[in-house]
PDB file of C-alpha atoms and ligand atoms in Angstrom:
ATOM      1  CA  GLY A  23     -18.176 -26.515  23.836  1.00 96.00           C
ATOM      2  CA  LYS A  24     -20.852 -26.152  21.175  1.00 98.00           C
ATOM      3  CA  VAL A  25     -20.530 -25.396  17.468  1.00 98.00           C
ATOM      4  CA  ILE A  26     -22.785 -24.686  14.506  1.00 98.00           C
ATOM      5  CA  PHE A  27     -22.983 -27.725  12.239  1.00 98.00           C
ATOM      6  CA  ASN A  28     -25.359 -27.963   9.270  1.00 98.00           C
ATOM      7  CA  GLY A  29     -28.196 -25.953  10.705  1.00 97.00           C
ATOM      8  CA  HIS A  30     -27.895 -27.177  14.280  1.00 98.00           C
ATOM      9  CA  ILE A  31     -25.927 -26.421  17.417  1.00 98.00           C
ATOM     10  CA  VAL A  32     -24.052 -29.563  18.441  1.00 98.00           C
ATOM     11  CA  ASP A  33     -21.190 -30.617  20.697  1.00 98.00           C
ATOM     12  CA  ARG A  34     -17.838 -29.868  19.051  1.00 98.00           C
ATOM     13  CA  GLU A  35     -16.932 -33.604  18.997  1.00 98.00           C
ATOM     14  CA  LYS A  36     -20.059 -34.335  16.917  1.00 97.00           C
ATOM     15  CA  ALA A  37     -19.014 -31.960  14.098  1.00 98.00           C
ATOM     16  CA  ILE A  38     -16.948 -34.262  11.868  1.00 97.00           C
ATOM     17  CA  ILE A  39     -15.995 -33.460   8.278  1.00 97.00           C
ATOM     18  CA  HIS A  40     -16.163 -36.150   5.593  1.00 98.00           C
ATOM     19  CA  ILE A  41     -12.985 -36.964   3.603  1.00 98.00           C
ATOM     20  CA  GLU A  42     -14.859 -36.137   0.383  1.00 98.00           C
ATOM     21  CA  ASP A  43     -16.064 -32.741   1.518  1.00 98.00           C
ATOM     22  CA  ARG A  44     -15.213 -30.391  -1.341  1.00 98.00           C
ATOM     23  CA  GLY A  45     -14.085 -27.760   1.130  1.00 98.00           C
ATOM     24  CA  PHE A  46     -11.412 -30.177   2.322  1.00 98.00           C
ATOM     25  CA  GLN A  47     -10.385 -31.427  -1.145  1.00 98.00           C
ATOM     26  CA  PHE A  48     -10.782 -28.379  -3.419  1.00 98.00           C
ATOM     27  CA  GLY A  49     -10.923 -25.436  -1.037  1.00 98.00           C
ATOM     28  CA  ASP A  50     -14.408 -25.159  -2.553  1.00 98.00           C
ATOM     29  CA  GLY A  51     -16.113 -22.924  -0.043  1.00 98.00           C
ATOM     30  CA  VAL A  52     -16.442 -19.454   1.437  1.00 99.00           C
ATOM     31  CA  TYR A  53     -16.153 -18.097   4.957  1.00 99.00           C
ATOM     32  CA  GLU A  54     -16.444 -15.162   7.329  1.00 99.00           C
ATOM     33  CA  VAL A  55     -14.748 -14.129  10.543  1.00 99.00           C
ATOM     34  CA  ILE A  56     -17.061 -12.079  12.732  1.00 98.00           C
ATOM     35  CA  ARG A  57     -15.863 -10.100  15.737  1.00 98.00           C
ATOM     36  CA  ILE A  58     -17.780 -10.583  18.969  1.00 98.00           C
ATOM     37  CA  TYR A  59     -17.569  -7.827  21.581  1.00 98.00           C
ATOM     38  CA  ASN A  60     -19.167  -8.440  24.982  1.00 97.00           C
ATOM     39  CA  GLY A  61     -21.062 -11.383  23.548  1.00 98.00           C
ATOM     40  CA  LYS A  62     -22.549  -9.271  20.744  1.00 98.00           C
ATOM     41  CA  PRO A  63     -21.625  -9.610  17.066  1.00 98.00           C
ATOM     42  CA  PHE A  64     -20.265  -6.456  15.380  1.00 98.00           C
ATOM     43  CA  THR A  65     -21.505  -5.658  11.822  1.00 98.00           C
ATOM     44  CA  LEU A  66     -23.271  -9.042  11.669  1.00 98.00           C
ATOM     45  CA  LYS A  67     -25.568  -8.062   8.795  1.00 98.00           C
ATOM     46  CA  GLU A  68     -22.632  -6.934   6.639  1.00 98.00           C
ATOM     47  CA  HIS A  69     -20.769 -10.203   7.237  1.00 99.00           C
ATOM     48  CA  ILE A  70     -23.807 -12.369   6.489  1.00 99.00           C
ATOM     49  CA  ASP A  71     -24.551 -10.367   3.336  1.00 99.00           C
ATOM     50  CA  ARG A  72     -20.943 -10.828   2.167  1.00 99.00           C
ATOM     51  CA  LEU A  73     -21.077 -14.583   2.910  1.00 99.00           C
ATOM     52  CA  TYR A  74     -24.121 -14.930   0.655  1.00 99.00           C
ATOM     53  CA  ALA A  75     -22.514 -12.712  -2.005  1.00 98.00           C
ATOM     54  CA  SER A  76     -19.346 -14.860  -1.938  1.00 98.00           C
ATOM     55  CA  ALA A  77     -21.448 -18.037  -2.189  1.00 98.00           C
ATOM     56  CA  GLN A  78     -23.333 -16.646  -5.170  1.00 98.00           C
ATOM     57  CA  LYS A  79     -20.062 -15.824  -6.947  1.00 98.00           C
ATOM     58  CA  ILE A  80     -19.038 -19.500  -6.747  1.00 98.00           C
ATOM     59  CA  TYR A  81     -22.505 -20.737  -7.840  1.00 98.00           C
ATOM     60  CA  MET A  82     -23.309 -22.089  -4.414  1.00 98.00           C
ATOM     61  CA  GLU A  83     -26.779 -21.830  -2.965  1.00 97.00           C
ATOM     62  CA  ILE A  84     -26.811 -21.671   0.812  1.00 98.00           C
ATOM     63  CA  PRO A  85     -29.677 -23.912   2.015  1.00 97.00           C
ATOM     64  CA  TYR A  86     -30.503 -21.600   4.933  1.00 98.00           C
ATOM     65  CA  SER A  87     -32.006 -18.131   5.014  1.00 98.00           C
ATOM     66  CA  LYS A  88     -29.853 -15.259   6.237  1.00 98.00           C
ATOM     67  CA  GLN A  89     -32.121 -15.030   9.274  1.00 98.00           C
ATOM     68  CA  GLU A  90     -31.612 -18.737  10.044  1.00 98.00           C
ATOM     69  CA  VAL A  91     -27.829 -18.272   9.985  1.00 98.00           C
ATOM     70  CA  LYS A  92     -28.074 -15.163  12.195  1.00 98.00           C
ATOM     71  CA  ASP A  93     -30.306 -17.059  14.634  1.00 98.00           C
ATOM     72  CA  LEU A  94     -27.788 -19.929  14.789  1.00 98.00           C
ATOM     73  CA  ILE A  95     -25.052 -17.419  15.618  1.00 98.00           C
ATOM     74  CA  ILE A  96     -27.068 -15.672  18.347  1.00 98.00           C
ATOM     75  CA  ASN A  97     -28.013 -19.077  19.737  1.00 98.00           C
ATOM     76  CA  LEU A  98     -24.369 -20.212  19.802  1.00 98.00           C
ATOM     77  CA  LEU A  99     -23.239 -16.998  21.507  1.00 98.00           C
ATOM     78  CA  GLU A 100     -25.863 -17.542  24.197  1.00 98.00           C
ATOM     79  CA  GLN A 101     -25.085 -21.224  24.727  1.00 98.00           C
ATOM     80  CA  GLU A 102     -21.342 -20.516  24.911  1.00 98.00           C
ATOM     81  CA  SER A 103     -21.793 -17.438  27.154  1.00 98.00           C
ATOM     82  CA  ALA A 104     -19.514 -15.624  24.712  1.00 97.00           C
ATOM     83  CA  SER A 105     -17.676 -12.448  25.711  1.00 97.00           C
ATOM     84  CA  THR A 106     -15.036 -10.920  23.403  1.00 97.00           C
ATOM     85  CA  CYS A 107     -13.889 -13.430  20.796  1.00 98.00           C
ATOM     86  CA  ASN A 108     -14.128 -14.291  17.089  1.00 98.00           C
ATOM     87  CA  LEU A 109     -16.669 -16.412  15.272  1.00 98.00           C
ATOM     88  CA  TYR A 110     -15.432 -18.480  12.337  1.00 99.00           C
ATOM     89  CA  LEU A 111     -18.195 -19.348   9.863  1.00 99.00           C
ATOM     90  CA  GLN A 112     -17.578 -21.508   6.809  1.00 98.00           C
ATOM     91  CA  ILE A 113     -19.739 -23.083   4.149  1.00 98.00           C
ATOM     92  CA  SER A 114     -18.319 -25.581   1.697  1.00 98.00           C
ATOM     93  CA  ARG A 115     -19.919 -27.152  -1.386  1.00 98.00           C
ATOM     94  CA  GLY A 116     -20.591 -30.396   0.434  1.00 98.00           C
ATOM     95  CA  VAL A 117     -19.768 -34.095   0.100  1.00 98.00           C
ATOM     96  CA  VAL A 118     -19.612 -35.722  -3.365  1.00 97.00           C
ATOM     97  CA  PRO A 119     -17.245 -38.181  -5.124  1.00 97.00           C
ATOM     98  CA  ARG A 120     -14.134 -36.244  -6.139  1.00 98.00           C
ATOM     99  CA  ASN A 121     -14.543 -34.456  -9.492  1.00 97.00           C
ATOM    100  CA  HIS A 122     -13.720 -30.907 -10.527  1.00 98.00           C
ATOM    101  CA  VAL A 123     -17.169 -30.413 -12.043  1.00 98.00           C
ATOM    102  CA  ILE A 124     -19.487 -28.503  -9.722  1.00 98.00           C
ATOM    103  CA  PRO A 125     -22.124 -31.068  -8.678  1.00 96.00           C
ATOM    104  CA  GLU A 126     -25.737 -30.198  -9.417  1.00 91.00           C
ATOM    105  CA  THR A 127     -26.853 -31.706  -6.181  1.00 88.00           C
ATOM    106  CA  ALA A 128     -24.664 -31.375  -3.146  1.00 92.00           C
ATOM    107  CA  SER A 129     -25.722 -30.228   0.219  1.00 96.00           C
ATOM    108  CA  PRO A 130     -23.328 -27.583   1.559  1.00 98.00           C
ATOM    109  CA  THR A 131     -21.522 -28.144   4.847  1.00 98.00           C
ATOM    110  CA  LEU A 132     -21.951 -25.279   7.304  1.00 98.00           C
ATOM    111  CA  ILE A 133     -19.723 -24.914  10.334  1.00 98.00           C
ATOM    112  CA  GLY A 134     -19.368 -22.130  12.862  1.00 98.00           C
ATOM    113  CA  TYR A 135     -17.430 -21.917  16.093  1.00 98.00           C
ATOM    114  CA  LEU A 136     -15.935 -19.437  18.508  1.00 98.00           C
ATOM    115  CA  MET A 137     -12.204 -18.766  18.662  1.00 98.00           C
ATOM    116  CA  PRO A 138     -10.492 -16.841  21.459  1.00 98.00           C
ATOM    117  CA  GLY A 139      -9.344 -13.362  20.530  1.00 96.00           C
ATOM    118  CA  THR A 140      -8.748 -10.173  22.451  1.00 96.00           C
ATOM    119  CA  ARG A 141      -8.406  -6.701  20.948  1.00 97.00           C
ATOM    120  CA  PRO A 142      -4.790  -6.047  19.857  1.00 98.00           C
ATOM    121  CA  VAL A 143      -4.553  -2.978  22.106  1.00 98.00           C
ATOM    122  CA  ASP A 144      -0.731  -2.801  22.201  1.00 98.00           C
ATOM    123  CA  LEU A 145      -0.388  -2.979  18.407  1.00 98.00           C
ATOM    124  CA  MET A 146      -3.095  -0.347  18.023  1.00 98.00           C
ATOM    125  CA  LYS A 147      -1.000   2.044  20.102  1.00 98.00           C
ATOM    126  CA  THR A 148       2.525   1.250  18.908  1.00 98.00           C
ATOM    127  CA  GLY A 149       1.812   0.122  15.343  1.00 98.00           C
ATOM    128  CA  GLY A 150       3.346  -2.801  13.483  1.00 98.00           C
ATOM    129  CA  LYS A 151       5.859  -3.476  10.738  1.00 98.00           C
ATOM    130  CA  ALA A 152       5.218  -4.774   7.241  1.00 99.00           C
ATOM    131  CA  VAL A 153       7.036  -6.047   4.169  1.00 99.00           C
ATOM    132  CA  ILE A 154       6.062  -5.442   0.555  1.00 98.00           C
ATOM    133  CA  THR A 155       5.770  -8.443  -1.726  1.00 98.00           C
ATOM    134  CA  GLU A 156       4.323  -9.224  -5.136  1.00 98.00           C
ATOM    135  CA  ASP A 157       0.628 -10.133  -5.187  1.00 98.00           C
ATOM    136  CA  LEU A 158       0.762 -13.644  -6.654  1.00 98.00           C
ATOM    137  CA  ARG A 159      -2.802 -14.583  -5.764  1.00 98.00           C
ATOM    138  CA  TRP A 160      -5.554 -15.185  -8.273  1.00 98.00           C
ATOM    139  CA  HIS A 161      -7.992 -12.632  -9.766  1.00 98.00           C
ATOM    140  CA  TYR A 162     -11.043 -13.508  -7.647  1.00 98.00           C
ATOM    141  CA  CYS A 163      -9.883 -11.686  -4.518  1.00 98.00           C
ATOM    142  CA  ASP A 164     -13.363 -10.207  -4.007  1.00 98.00           C
ATOM    143  CA  ILE A 165     -14.605 -13.695  -3.057  1.00 98.00           C
ATOM    144  CA  LYS A 166     -13.912 -14.605   0.558  1.00 99.00           C
ATOM    145  CA  SER A 167     -12.739 -18.053  -0.481  1.00 98.00           C
ATOM    146  CA  ILE A 168     -11.383 -20.688   1.896  1.00 98.00           C
ATOM    147  CA  SER A 169      -8.628 -21.352  -0.708  1.00 98.00           C
ATOM    148  CA  LEU A 170      -6.044 -19.272   1.133  1.00 98.00           C
ATOM    149  CA  LEU A 171      -2.705 -20.701   0.002  1.00 98.00           C
ATOM    150  CA  GLY A 172      -1.719 -17.464  -1.762  1.00 98.00           C
ATOM    151  CA  ALA A 173      -2.397 -15.524   1.417  1.00 98.00           C
ATOM    152  CA  VAL A 174      -0.627 -18.122   3.563  1.00 98.00           C
ATOM    153  CA  LEU A 175       2.542 -17.933   1.435  1.00 98.00           C
ATOM    154  CA  ALA A 176       2.453 -14.119   1.468  1.00 98.00           C
ATOM    155  CA  LYS A 177       2.030 -14.075   5.264  1.00 98.00           C
ATOM    156  CA  LYS A 178       5.113 -16.311   5.578  1.00 98.00           C
ATOM    157  CA  LYS A 179       7.187 -13.532   3.963  1.00 98.00           C
ATOM    158  CA  ALA A 180       5.998 -11.188   6.708  1.00 98.00           C
ATOM    159  CA  THR A 181       6.579 -13.531   9.633  1.00 98.00           C
ATOM    160  CA  ASP A 182       9.985 -14.632   8.279  1.00 98.00           C
ATOM    161  CA  ALA A 183      10.971 -10.944   8.382  1.00 98.00           C
ATOM    162  CA  GLY A 184       9.584 -10.528  11.911  1.00 98.00           C
ATOM    163  CA  CYS A 185       6.705  -8.421  10.584  1.00 98.00           C
ATOM    164  CA  LEU A 186       2.982  -8.282  11.165  1.00 98.00           C
ATOM    165  CA  GLU A 187       1.785  -8.121   7.582  1.00 99.00           C
ATOM    166  CA  ALA A 188       2.751  -8.576   3.945  1.00 99.00           C
ATOM    167  CA  ILE A 189       1.533  -5.676   1.814  1.00 99.00           C
ATOM    168  CA  LEU A 190       0.845  -6.883  -1.722  1.00 99.00           C
ATOM    169  CA  HIS A 191       1.324  -5.096  -5.044  1.00 98.00           C
ATOM    170  CA  ARG A 192       0.271  -5.971  -8.585  1.00 98.00           C
ATOM    171  CA  ASP A 193       2.518  -4.324 -11.183  1.00 98.00           C
ATOM    172  CA  GLY A 194       3.597  -1.753  -8.618  1.00 98.00           C
ATOM    173  CA  ILE A 195       0.076  -0.880  -7.413  1.00 98.00           C
ATOM    174  CA  ILE A 196      -0.720  -1.710  -3.787  1.00 99.00           C
ATOM    175  CA  THR A 197      -3.765  -3.975  -3.573  1.00 99.00           C
ATOM    176  CA  GLU A 198      -4.170  -5.074   0.062  1.00 99.00           C
ATOM    177  CA  GLY A 199      -2.464  -7.039   2.820  1.00 99.00           C
ATOM    178  CA  SER A 200      -2.377 -10.849   2.979  1.00 98.00           C
ATOM    179  CA  SER A 201      -5.331 -10.726   5.402  1.00 98.00           C
ATOM    180  CA  THR A 202      -6.068  -6.998   5.717  1.00 99.00           C
ATOM    181  CA  ASN A 203      -6.934  -3.893   3.703  1.00 99.00           C
ATOM    182  CA  ILE A 204      -4.253  -1.219   3.374  1.00 99.00           C
ATOM    183  CA  TRP A 205      -4.680   2.541   3.676  1.00 99.00           C
ATOM    184  CA  MET A 206      -2.345   5.453   3.022  1.00 98.00           C
ATOM    185  CA  VAL A 207      -2.608   9.032   4.298  1.00 98.00           C
ATOM    186  CA  GLN A 208      -0.924  11.726   2.210  1.00 98.00           C
ATOM    187  CA  ASN A 209      -1.373  15.454   2.928  1.00 98.00           C
ATOM    188  CA  GLY A 210      -4.417  14.721   5.085  1.00 97.00           C
ATOM    189  CA  LYS A 211      -6.185  12.657   2.413  1.00 98.00           C
ATOM    190  CA  LEU A 212      -6.794   8.906   2.639  1.00 98.00           C
ATOM    191  CA  PHE A 213      -6.277   6.410  -0.168  1.00 99.00           C
ATOM    192  CA  THR A 214      -7.214   2.754  -0.483  1.00 99.00           C
ATOM    193  CA  HIS A 215      -7.537   0.387  -3.454  1.00 98.00           C
ATOM    194  CA  PRO A 216     -10.988   0.355  -5.102  1.00 98.00           C
ATOM    195  CA  ALA A 217     -13.213  -2.617  -4.310  1.00 98.00           C
ATOM    196  CA  ASN A 218     -12.813  -4.752  -7.424  1.00 98.00           C
ATOM    197  CA  GLN A 219     -11.575  -8.288  -8.205  1.00 98.00           C
ATOM    198  CA  PHE A 220      -8.110  -7.478  -6.804  1.00 98.00           C
ATOM    199  CA  ILE A 221      -9.111  -7.019  -3.154  1.00 98.00           C
ATOM    200  CA  LEU A 222     -11.546  -8.307  -0.591  1.00 99.00           C
ATOM    201  CA  ASN A 223     -13.931  -5.477   0.223  1.00 98.00           C
ATOM    202  CA  GLY A 224     -13.316  -5.627   3.970  1.00 99.00           C
ATOM    203  CA  ILE A 225     -16.205  -4.967   6.314  1.00 99.00           C
ATOM    204  CA  THR A 226     -13.786  -2.897   8.410  1.00 99.00           C
ATOM    205  CA  ARG A 227     -12.763  -1.044   5.217  1.00 99.00           C
ATOM    206  CA  GLN A 228     -16.430  -0.291   4.524  1.00 98.00           C
ATOM    207  CA  LYS A 229     -16.964   0.851   8.110  1.00 98.00           C
ATOM    208  CA  VAL A 230     -13.982   3.200   7.856  1.00 98.00           C
ATOM    209  CA  ILE A 231     -15.368   4.606   4.585  1.00 98.00           C
ATOM    210  CA  SER A 232     -18.710   5.300   6.258  1.00 98.00           C
ATOM    211  CA  LEU A 233     -16.858   7.071   9.102  1.00 98.00           C
ATOM    212  CA  LEU A 234     -14.941   9.168   6.552  1.00 98.00           C
ATOM    213  CA  ASP A 235     -18.191  10.077   4.789  1.00 98.00           C
ATOM    214  CA  PHE A 236     -19.976  10.943   8.016  1.00 98.00           C
ATOM    215  CA  ASN A 237     -17.090  13.053   9.322  1.00 98.00           C
ATOM    216  CA  GLN A 238     -16.438  14.653   5.917  1.00 98.00           C
ATOM    217  CA  LEU A 239     -12.840  13.506   5.801  1.00 98.00           C
ATOM    218  CA  PRO A 240     -11.308  13.462   2.304  1.00 98.00           C
ATOM    219  CA  TYR A 241     -10.536  10.074   0.738  1.00 98.00           C
ATOM    220  CA  GLU A 242     -10.210   8.388  -2.610  1.00 98.00           C
ATOM    221  CA  GLU A 243     -10.697   4.746  -3.532  1.00 98.00           C
ATOM    222  CA  THR A 244      -7.746   4.771  -5.904  1.00 98.00           C
ATOM    223  CA  GLY A 245      -4.764   2.512  -6.280  1.00 97.00           C
ATOM    224  CA  PHE A 246      -1.425   3.993  -5.204  1.00 98.00           C
ATOM    225  CA  THR A 247       2.103   2.867  -6.010  1.00 98.00           C
ATOM    226  CA  VAL A 248       4.748   1.171  -3.898  1.00 98.00           C
ATOM    227  CA  GLU A 249       6.748   4.392  -4.055  1.00 98.00           C
ATOM    228  CA  GLN A 250       3.794   6.481  -2.837  1.00 98.00           C
ATOM    229  CA  LEU A 251       3.333   4.031   0.023  1.00 98.00           C
ATOM    230  CA  GLN A 252       6.992   4.296   1.006  1.00 98.00           C
ATOM    231  CA  ASN A 253       6.664   8.091   1.093  1.00 98.00           C
ATOM    232  CA  ALA A 254       3.277   8.188   2.840  1.00 98.00           C
ATOM    233  CA  ASP A 255       2.653  10.403   5.857  1.00 98.00           C
ATOM    234  CA  GLU A 256       0.754   7.559   7.521  1.00 98.00           C
ATOM    235  CA  LEU A 257      -0.150   3.960   6.781  1.00 98.00           C
ATOM    236  CA  PHE A 258      -2.562   1.643   8.473  1.00 99.00           C
ATOM    237  CA  LEU A 259      -4.291  -1.667   7.949  1.00 99.00           C
ATOM    238  CA  THR A 260      -7.854  -2.695   8.712  1.00 99.00           C
ATOM    239  CA  SER A 261      -9.477  -6.031   9.434  1.00 98.00           C
ATOM    240  CA  THR A 262     -12.182  -7.560  11.576  1.00 98.00           C
ATOM    241  CA  THR A 263      -9.796  -9.001  14.153  1.00 98.00           C
ATOM    242  CA  MET A 264      -7.137  -6.239  14.038  1.00 98.00           C
ATOM    243  CA  GLU A 265      -9.513  -3.241  13.665  1.00 98.00           C
ATOM    244  CA  ILE A 266      -7.178  -0.319  12.748  1.00 99.00           C
ATOM    245  CA  ILE A 267      -3.426  -0.890  13.184  1.00 99.00           C
ATOM    246  CA  PRO A 268      -0.849   1.763  12.258  1.00 99.00           C
ATOM    247  CA  ILE A 269       1.993   0.530  10.058  1.00 99.00           C
ATOM    248  CA  VAL A 270       5.087   2.401  11.173  1.00 98.00           C
ATOM    249  CA  GLU A 271       7.799   0.590   9.222  1.00 98.00           C
ATOM    250  CA  VAL A 272       7.906  -1.031   5.776  1.00 98.00           C
ATOM    251  CA  ASP A 273      10.865  -3.158   4.625  1.00 98.00           C
ATOM    252  CA  GLY A 274      12.914  -1.768   7.492  1.00 98.00           C
ATOM    253  CA  VAL A 275      12.240   1.888   6.601  1.00 98.00           C
ATOM    254  CA  LYS A 276      10.181   4.168   8.846  1.00 98.00           C
ATOM    255  CA  ILE A 277       6.911   5.590   7.547  1.00 98.00           C
ATOM    256  CA  GLY A 278       6.596   9.299   8.361  1.00 95.00           C
ATOM    257  CA  ASN A 279       8.325   9.769  11.708  1.00 94.00           C
ATOM    258  CA  GLY A 280       7.876   6.087  12.571  1.00 97.00           C
ATOM    259  CA  THR A 281       4.999   6.524  15.006  1.00 98.00           C
ATOM    260  CA  PRO A 282       1.202   6.246  14.576  1.00 98.00           C
ATOM    261  CA  GLY A 283      -0.169   9.330  12.799  1.00 98.00           C
ATOM    262  CA  ASP A 284      -2.951  11.737  13.786  1.00 98.00           C
ATOM    263  CA  VAL A 285      -5.424  10.665  11.104  1.00 98.00           C
ATOM    264  CA  THR A 286      -4.952   6.996  12.007  1.00 98.00           C
ATOM    265  CA  ARG A 287      -5.459   7.721  15.703  1.00 98.00           C
ATOM    266  CA  LYS A 288      -8.560   9.793  15.020  1.00 98.00           C
ATOM    267  CA  LEU A 289     -10.035   6.916  13.011  1.00 98.00           C
ATOM    268  CA  GLN A 290      -9.225   4.477  15.809  1.00 98.00           C
ATOM    269  CA  THR A 291     -11.230   6.689  18.192  1.00 98.00           C
ATOM    270  CA  LEU A 292     -14.164   6.930  15.773  1.00 98.00           C
ATOM    271  CA  PHE A 293     -14.078   3.170  15.191  1.00 98.00           C
ATOM    272  CA  GLU A 294     -14.047   2.458  18.903  1.00 98.00           C
ATOM    273  CA  ARG A 295     -17.190   4.566  19.261  1.00 98.00           C
ATOM    274  CA  GLU A 296     -18.883   2.400  16.621  1.00 98.00           C
ATOM    275  CA  ILE A 297     -18.027  -0.710  18.625  1.00 98.00           C
ATOM    276  CA  GLU A 298     -19.363   0.867  21.809  1.00 98.00           C
ATOM    277  CA  HIS A 299     -22.497   1.991  20.017  1.00 97.00           C
ATOM    278  CA  GLU A 300     -23.221  -1.453  18.576  1.00 97.00           C
ATOM    279  CA  CYS A 301     -21.895  -3.788  21.271  1.00 97.00           C
ATOM    280  CA  GLY A 302     -21.499  -1.759  24.465  1.00 91.00           C
ATOM    281  CA  HIS A 303     -18.120  -1.607  26.069  1.00 60.00           C
TER     282      HIS A 303
HETATM  283  N1  PMP B   2      -8.359  -8.609   2.725  1.00 59.52           N
HETATM  284  C1  PMP B   2      -8.146  -9.924   2.896  1.00 59.52           C
HETATM  285  C2  PMP B   2      -7.404 -10.669   1.848  1.00 59.52           C
HETATM  286  C3  PMP B   2      -8.615 -10.565   4.054  1.00 59.52           C
HETATM  287  O1  PMP B   2      -8.412 -11.882   4.210  1.00 59.52           O
HETATM  288  C4  PMP B   2      -9.301  -9.807   5.044  1.00 59.52           C
HETATM  289  C5  PMP B   2      -9.805 -10.419   6.316  1.00 59.52           C
HETATM  290  N2  PMP B   2     -10.132 -11.723   6.264  1.00 59.52           N
HETATM  291  C6  PMP B   2      -9.493  -8.443   4.819  1.00 59.52           C
HETATM  292  C7  PMP B   2      -9.014  -7.879   3.653  1.00 59.52           C
HETATM  293  C8  PMP B   2     -10.219  -7.590   5.822  1.00 59.52           C
HETATM  294  O2  PMP B   2     -11.598  -7.822   5.740  1.00 59.52           O
HETATM  295  P1  PMP B   2     -12.558  -7.603   6.994  1.00 59.52           P
HETATM  296  O3  PMP B   2     -12.424  -6.174   7.398  1.00 59.52           O
HETATM  297  O4  PMP B   2     -13.915  -7.914   6.473  1.00 59.52           O
HETATM  298  O5  PMP B   2     -12.099  -8.535   8.058  1.00 59.52           O
END
């Protein structure tokens, strides 16, 4: 197959990363995962904007225009006859002799390729389980950094417990999941952590907020406690690849009556309409 490599579309075998690439050695880079439905990218502009915002936060200048990156993506989707899958896009600082100091001249390494991925339709219906664990990541969670060890170690806690996700808390306040944003419904109102340095402002999170605004559903971007989460009427997570997944059990205890709630299911329907509207179905 073909991949995006430094401004071109090349055969996958031709895309080879240097041992002194700072992405490889320092985790010095940023990335995006973009959902492709029926060969069409969903919320492409939002993802590209966030990639450039992440790059700016780490003092990296992307040597391509946003339009050039979008064109590369559209080109790749065409050449690969993409259907429903995920696009992984990463840009690292580039290749320079190993040194912590950010080099003044380095030419960033851009890669992009398609990964298989179907919609998690069963999980959407039945919901998944989660564990709660301390958020031991750093304080730059708003940057979509390729340094993911904190997230990887948190996710291990979930999978070791046979769960889908690890829900993280800082000093008793729920931040987000290891790779998802977390939402609570209490008395018909939705709550999610504000978009600051303690969470990644998910594109799916932002899409849900726009749906809440448009449909005049009450919500607050406010942190809530572990105890509030345990006593929530409904819980769900959002992410590009998982969309909206009910969380029906946390640390072995049922949330609400242990089945997906009405507000969550309504949002799933509204979200599905957005996908259909943007990408057909
Ligand atoms: N938080 C974290 C830590 C994540 O890694 C992700 C997905 N990569 C999200 C939230 C969800 O973001 P999005 O909806 O943009 O996929």
